[in-house]
Tab-separated table of N, CA and C in Angstrom:
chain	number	residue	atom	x	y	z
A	1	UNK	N	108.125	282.460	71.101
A	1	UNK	CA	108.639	281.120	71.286
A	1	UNK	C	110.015	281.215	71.907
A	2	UNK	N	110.163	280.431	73.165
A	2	UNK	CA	111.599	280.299	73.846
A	2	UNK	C	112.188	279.296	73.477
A	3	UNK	N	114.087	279.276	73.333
A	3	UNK	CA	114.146	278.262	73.166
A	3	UNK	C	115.386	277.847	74.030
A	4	UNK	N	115.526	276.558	74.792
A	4	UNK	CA	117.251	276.724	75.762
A	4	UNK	C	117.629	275.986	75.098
A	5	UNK	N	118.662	275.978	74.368
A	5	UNK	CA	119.345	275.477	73.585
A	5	UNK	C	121.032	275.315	74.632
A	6	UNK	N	122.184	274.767	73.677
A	6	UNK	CA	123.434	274.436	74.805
A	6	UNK	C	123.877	275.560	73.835
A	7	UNK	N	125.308	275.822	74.038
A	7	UNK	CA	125.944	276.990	73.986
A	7	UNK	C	126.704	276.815	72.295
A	8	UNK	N	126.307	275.215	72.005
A	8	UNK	CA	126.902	275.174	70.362
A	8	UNK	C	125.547	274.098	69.532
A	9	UNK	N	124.921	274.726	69.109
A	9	UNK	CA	123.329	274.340	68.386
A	9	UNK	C	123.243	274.686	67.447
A	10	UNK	N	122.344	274.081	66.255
A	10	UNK	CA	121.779	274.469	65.027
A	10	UNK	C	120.228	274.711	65.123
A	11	UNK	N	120.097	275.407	64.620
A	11	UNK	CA	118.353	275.893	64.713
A	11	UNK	C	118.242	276.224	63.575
A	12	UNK	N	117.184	275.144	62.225
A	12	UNK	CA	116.709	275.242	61.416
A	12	UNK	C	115.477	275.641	61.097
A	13	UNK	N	114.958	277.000	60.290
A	13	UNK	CA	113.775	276.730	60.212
A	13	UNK	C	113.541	277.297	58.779
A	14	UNK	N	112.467	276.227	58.783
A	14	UNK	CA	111.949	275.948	57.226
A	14	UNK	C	110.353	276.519	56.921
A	15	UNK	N	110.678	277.447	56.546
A	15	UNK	CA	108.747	278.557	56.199
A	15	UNK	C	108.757	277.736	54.959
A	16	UNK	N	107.418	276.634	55.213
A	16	UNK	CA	107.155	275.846	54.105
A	16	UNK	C	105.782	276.745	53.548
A	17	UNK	N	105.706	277.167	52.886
A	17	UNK	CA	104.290	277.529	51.461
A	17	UNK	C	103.312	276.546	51.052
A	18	UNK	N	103.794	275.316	50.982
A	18	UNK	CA	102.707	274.457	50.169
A	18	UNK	C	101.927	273.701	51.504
A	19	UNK	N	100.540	273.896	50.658
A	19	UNK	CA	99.606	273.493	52.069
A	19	UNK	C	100.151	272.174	52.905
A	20	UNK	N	100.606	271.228	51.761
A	20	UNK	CA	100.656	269.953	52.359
A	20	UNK	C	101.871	269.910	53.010
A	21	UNK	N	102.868	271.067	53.732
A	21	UNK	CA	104.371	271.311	53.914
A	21	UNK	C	104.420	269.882	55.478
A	22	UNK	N	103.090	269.511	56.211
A	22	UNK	CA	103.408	268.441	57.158
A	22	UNK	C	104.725	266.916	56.283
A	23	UNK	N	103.657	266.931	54.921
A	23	UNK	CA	103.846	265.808	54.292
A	23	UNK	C	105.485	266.407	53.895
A	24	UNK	N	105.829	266.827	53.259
A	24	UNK	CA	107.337	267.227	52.827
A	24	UNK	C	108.070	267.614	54.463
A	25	UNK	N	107.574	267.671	55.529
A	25	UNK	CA	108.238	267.644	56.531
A	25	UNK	C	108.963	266.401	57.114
A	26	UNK	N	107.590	265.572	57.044
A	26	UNK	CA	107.828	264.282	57.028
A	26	UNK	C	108.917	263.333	56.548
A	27	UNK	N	108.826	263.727	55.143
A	27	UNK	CA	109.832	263.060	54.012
A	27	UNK	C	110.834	263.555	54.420
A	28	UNK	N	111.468	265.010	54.822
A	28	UNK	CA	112.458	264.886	55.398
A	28	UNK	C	113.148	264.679	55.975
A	29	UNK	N	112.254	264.632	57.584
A	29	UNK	CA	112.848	263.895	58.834
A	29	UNK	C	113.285	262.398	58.857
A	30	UNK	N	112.483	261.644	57.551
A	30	UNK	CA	112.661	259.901	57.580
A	30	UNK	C	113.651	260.017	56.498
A	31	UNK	N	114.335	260.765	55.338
A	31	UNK	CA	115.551	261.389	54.855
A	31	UNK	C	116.498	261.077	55.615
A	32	UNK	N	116.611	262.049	56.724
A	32	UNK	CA	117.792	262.230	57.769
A	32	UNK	C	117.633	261.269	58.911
A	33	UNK	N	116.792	260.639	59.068
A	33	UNK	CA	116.615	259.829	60.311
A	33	UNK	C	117.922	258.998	60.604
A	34	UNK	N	118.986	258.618	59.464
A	34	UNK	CA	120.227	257.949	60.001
A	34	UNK	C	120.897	259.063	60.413
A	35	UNK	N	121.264	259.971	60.025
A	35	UNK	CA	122.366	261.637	60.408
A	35	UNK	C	121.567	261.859	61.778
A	36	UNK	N	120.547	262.398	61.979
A	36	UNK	CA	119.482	263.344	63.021
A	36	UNK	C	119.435	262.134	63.777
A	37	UNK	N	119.847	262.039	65.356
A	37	UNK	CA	119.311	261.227	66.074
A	37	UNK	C	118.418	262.225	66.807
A	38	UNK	N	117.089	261.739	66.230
A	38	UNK	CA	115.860	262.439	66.978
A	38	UNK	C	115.467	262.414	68.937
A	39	UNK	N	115.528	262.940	69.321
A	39	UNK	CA	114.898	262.989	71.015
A	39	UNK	C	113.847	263.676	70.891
A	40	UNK	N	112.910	264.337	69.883
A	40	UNK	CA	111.985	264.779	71.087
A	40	UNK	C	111.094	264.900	69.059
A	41	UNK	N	109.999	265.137	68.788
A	41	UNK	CA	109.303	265.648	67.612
A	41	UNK	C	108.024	265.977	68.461
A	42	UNK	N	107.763	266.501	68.296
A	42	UNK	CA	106.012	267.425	68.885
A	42	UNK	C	105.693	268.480	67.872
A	43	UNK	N	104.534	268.203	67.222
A	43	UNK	CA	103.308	268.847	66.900
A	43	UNK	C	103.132	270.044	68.393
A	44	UNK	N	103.318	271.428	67.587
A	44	UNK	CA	102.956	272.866	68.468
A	44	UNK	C	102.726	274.139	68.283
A	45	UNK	N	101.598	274.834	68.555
A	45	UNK	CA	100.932	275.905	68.552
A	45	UNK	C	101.848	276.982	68.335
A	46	UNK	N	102.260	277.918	67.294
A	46	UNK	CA	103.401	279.060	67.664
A	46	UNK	C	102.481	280.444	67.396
A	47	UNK	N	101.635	281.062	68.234
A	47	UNK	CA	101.159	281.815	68.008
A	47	UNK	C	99.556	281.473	67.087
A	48	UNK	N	99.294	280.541	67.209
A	48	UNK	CA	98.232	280.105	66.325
A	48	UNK	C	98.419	279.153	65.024
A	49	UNK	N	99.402	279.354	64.840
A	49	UNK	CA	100.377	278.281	63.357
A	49	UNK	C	100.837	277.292	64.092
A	50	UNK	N	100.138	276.088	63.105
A	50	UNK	CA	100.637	274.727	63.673
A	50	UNK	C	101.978	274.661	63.096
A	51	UNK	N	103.406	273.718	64.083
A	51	UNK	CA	104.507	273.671	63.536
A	51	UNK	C	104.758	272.198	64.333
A	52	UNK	N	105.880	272.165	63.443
A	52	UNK	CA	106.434	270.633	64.350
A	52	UNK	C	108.100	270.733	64.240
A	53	UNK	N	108.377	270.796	65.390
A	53	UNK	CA	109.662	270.253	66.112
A	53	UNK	C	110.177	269.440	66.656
A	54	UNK	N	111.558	269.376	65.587
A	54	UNK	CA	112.232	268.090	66.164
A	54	UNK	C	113.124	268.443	66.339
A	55	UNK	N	113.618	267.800	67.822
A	55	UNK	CA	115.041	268.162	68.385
A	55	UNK	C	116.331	266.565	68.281
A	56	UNK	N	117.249	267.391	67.798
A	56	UNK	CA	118.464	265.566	67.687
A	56	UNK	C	119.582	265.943	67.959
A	57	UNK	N	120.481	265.016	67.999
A	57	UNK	CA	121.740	264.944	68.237
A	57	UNK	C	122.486	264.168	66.857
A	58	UNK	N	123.682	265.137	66.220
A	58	UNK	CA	124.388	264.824	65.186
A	58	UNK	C	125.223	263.504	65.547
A	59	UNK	N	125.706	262.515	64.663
A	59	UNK	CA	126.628	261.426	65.230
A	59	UNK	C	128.217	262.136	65.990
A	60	UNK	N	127.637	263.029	66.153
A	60	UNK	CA	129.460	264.043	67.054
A	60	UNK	C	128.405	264.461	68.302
A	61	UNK	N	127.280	264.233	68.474
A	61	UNK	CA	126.513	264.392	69.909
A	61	UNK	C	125.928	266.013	69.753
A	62	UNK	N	126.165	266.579	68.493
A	62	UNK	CA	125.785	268.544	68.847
A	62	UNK	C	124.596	268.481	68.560
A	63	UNK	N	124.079	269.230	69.360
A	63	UNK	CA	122.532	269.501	69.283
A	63	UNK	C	121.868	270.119	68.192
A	64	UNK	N	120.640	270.272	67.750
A	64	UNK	CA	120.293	270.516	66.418
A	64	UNK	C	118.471	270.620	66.881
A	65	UNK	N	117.659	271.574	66.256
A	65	UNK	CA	116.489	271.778	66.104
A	65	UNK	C	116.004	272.573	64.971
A	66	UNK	N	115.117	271.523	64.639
A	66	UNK	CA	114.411	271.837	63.322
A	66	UNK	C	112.971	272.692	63.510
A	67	UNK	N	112.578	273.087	62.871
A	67	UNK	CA	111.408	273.619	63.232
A	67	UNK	C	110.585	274.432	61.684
A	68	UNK	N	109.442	272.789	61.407
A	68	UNK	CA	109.074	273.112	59.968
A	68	UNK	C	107.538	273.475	60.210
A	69	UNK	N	107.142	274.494	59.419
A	69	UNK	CA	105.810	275.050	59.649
A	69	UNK	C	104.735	275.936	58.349
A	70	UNK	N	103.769	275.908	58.316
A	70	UNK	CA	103.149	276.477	57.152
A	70	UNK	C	102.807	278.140	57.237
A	71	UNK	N	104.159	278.962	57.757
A	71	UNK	CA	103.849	280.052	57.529
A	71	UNK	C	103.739	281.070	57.114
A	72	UNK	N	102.890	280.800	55.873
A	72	UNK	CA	102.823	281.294	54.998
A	72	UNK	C	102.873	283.162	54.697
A	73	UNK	N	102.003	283.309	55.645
A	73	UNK	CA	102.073	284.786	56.076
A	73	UNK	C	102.219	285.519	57.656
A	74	UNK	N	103.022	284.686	57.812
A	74	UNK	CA	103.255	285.199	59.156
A	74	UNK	C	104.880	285.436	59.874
A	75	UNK	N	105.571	286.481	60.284
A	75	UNK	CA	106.639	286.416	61.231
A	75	UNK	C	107.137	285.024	62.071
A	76	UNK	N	108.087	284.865	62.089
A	76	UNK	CA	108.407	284.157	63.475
A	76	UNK	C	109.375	285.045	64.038
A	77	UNK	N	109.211	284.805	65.200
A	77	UNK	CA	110.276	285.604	65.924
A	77	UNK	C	110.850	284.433	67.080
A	78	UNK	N	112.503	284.376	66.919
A	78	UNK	CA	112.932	283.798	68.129
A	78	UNK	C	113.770	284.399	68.719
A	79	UNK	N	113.598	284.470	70.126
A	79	UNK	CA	114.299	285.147	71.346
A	79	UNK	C	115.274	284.490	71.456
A	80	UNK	N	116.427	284.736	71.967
A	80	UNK	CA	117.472	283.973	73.153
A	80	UNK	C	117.013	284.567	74.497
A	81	UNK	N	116.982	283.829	75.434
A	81	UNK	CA	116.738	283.940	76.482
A	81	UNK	C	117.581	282.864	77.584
A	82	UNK	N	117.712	284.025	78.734
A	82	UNK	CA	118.799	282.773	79.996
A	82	UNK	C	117.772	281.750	80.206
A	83	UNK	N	118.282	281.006	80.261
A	83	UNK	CA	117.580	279.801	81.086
A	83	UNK	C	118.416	279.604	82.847
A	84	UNK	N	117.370	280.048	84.035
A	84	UNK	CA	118.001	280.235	85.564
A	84	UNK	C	118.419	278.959	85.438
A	85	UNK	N	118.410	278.004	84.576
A	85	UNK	CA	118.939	276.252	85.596
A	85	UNK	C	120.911	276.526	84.674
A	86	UNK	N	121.069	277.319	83.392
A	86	UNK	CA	122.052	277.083	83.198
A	86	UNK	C	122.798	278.298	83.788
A	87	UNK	N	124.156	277.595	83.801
A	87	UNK	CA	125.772	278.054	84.547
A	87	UNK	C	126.142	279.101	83.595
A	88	UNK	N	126.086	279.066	82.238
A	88	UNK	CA	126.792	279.505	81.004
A	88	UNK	C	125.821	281.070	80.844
A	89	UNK	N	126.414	282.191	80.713
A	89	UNK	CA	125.420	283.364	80.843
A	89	UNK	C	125.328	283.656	79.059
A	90	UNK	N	124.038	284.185	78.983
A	90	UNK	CA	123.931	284.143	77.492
A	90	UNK	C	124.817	284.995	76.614
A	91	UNK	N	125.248	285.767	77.001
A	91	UNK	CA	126.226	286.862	76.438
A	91	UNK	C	127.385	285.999	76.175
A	92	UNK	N	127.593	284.777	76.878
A	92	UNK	CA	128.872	283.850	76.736
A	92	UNK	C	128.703	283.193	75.382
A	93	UNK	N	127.335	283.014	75.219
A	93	UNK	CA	127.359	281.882	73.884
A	93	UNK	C	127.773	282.827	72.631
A	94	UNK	N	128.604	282.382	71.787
A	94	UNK	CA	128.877	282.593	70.499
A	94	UNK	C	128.897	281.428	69.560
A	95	UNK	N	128.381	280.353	69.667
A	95	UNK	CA	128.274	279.560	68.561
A	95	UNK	C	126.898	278.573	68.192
A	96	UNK	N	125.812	280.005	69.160
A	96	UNK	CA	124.770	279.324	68.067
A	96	UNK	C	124.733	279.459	66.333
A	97	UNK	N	123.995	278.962	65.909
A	97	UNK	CA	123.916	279.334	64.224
A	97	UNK	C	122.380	279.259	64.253
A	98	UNK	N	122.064	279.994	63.273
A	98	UNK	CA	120.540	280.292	62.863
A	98	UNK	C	120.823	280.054	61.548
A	99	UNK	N	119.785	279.425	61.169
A	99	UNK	CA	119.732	279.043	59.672
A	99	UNK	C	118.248	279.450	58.897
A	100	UNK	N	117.902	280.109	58.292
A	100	UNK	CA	116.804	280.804	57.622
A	100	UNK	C	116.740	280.137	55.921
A	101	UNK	N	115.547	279.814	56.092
A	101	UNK	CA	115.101	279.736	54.870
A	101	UNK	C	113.594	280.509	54.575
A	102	UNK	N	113.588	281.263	53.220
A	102	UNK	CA	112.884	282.212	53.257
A	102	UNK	C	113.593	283.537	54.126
A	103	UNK	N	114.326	284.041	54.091
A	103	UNK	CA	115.021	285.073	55.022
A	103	UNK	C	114.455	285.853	55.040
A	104	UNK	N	113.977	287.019	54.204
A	104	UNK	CA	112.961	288.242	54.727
A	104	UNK	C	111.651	287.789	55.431
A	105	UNK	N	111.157	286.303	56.188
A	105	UNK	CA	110.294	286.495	56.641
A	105	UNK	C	110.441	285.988	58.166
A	106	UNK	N	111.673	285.840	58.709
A	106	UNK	CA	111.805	286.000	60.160
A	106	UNK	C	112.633	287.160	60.622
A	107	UNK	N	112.239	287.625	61.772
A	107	UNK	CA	113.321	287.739	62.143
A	107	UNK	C	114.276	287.464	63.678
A	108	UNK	N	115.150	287.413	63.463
A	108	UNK	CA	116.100	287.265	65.069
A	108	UNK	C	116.264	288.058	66.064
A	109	UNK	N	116.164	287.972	67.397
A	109	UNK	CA	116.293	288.962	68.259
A	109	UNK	C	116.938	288.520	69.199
A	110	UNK	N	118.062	289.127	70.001
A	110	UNK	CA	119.060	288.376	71.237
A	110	UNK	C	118.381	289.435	72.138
């Protein structure tokens, strides 16, 4: 999974366990729906595991992506990768944040 993110982002992800983790996804996003100004939520394939992502903007405009999924037994792995349309070279960014829940079951790779 790729992701172009701007050079100061939050990337949440939540390894939900319980079958019904859509429904507690849910409840969360309509939770935060005043904080999270949502642009984009899509239902998507990550290797065969259904997940859903939502991308927003904090009331200070910083970008933010969530990304809640039932994987129960499985890795995620996310890349950084250049994106050719941006100016900013990836070695420049220092203020993404990765946020893990469940921590021994992803891991990060630049």
């Amino acid at each position: 999974m790729s992701l172009y993110v701007g050079s100061s982002a939050a990337i949440y992800i939540w390894k939900l366990q319980d079958p019904t983790w859509q429904d507690y996804a849910c409840r969360l996003l309509m939770i935060n729906q005043d904080v999270w100004n949502y642009e984009t939520l899509d239902d998507v394939q990550l290797d065969g595991v259904e997940a859903l992502v939502a991308k927003y903007h904090d009331e200070q405009g910083n970008p933010g992506i969530t990304i809640f999924s039932g994987l129960d037994q499985y890795t995620l792995t996310i890349s950084l990768v250049n994106n050719p349309s941006c100016t900013e070279a990836l070695d420049e960014i220092d203020e993404l944040t990765i946020f893990y829940h469940v921590v021994d079951s992803f891991r990060f790779s630049k």
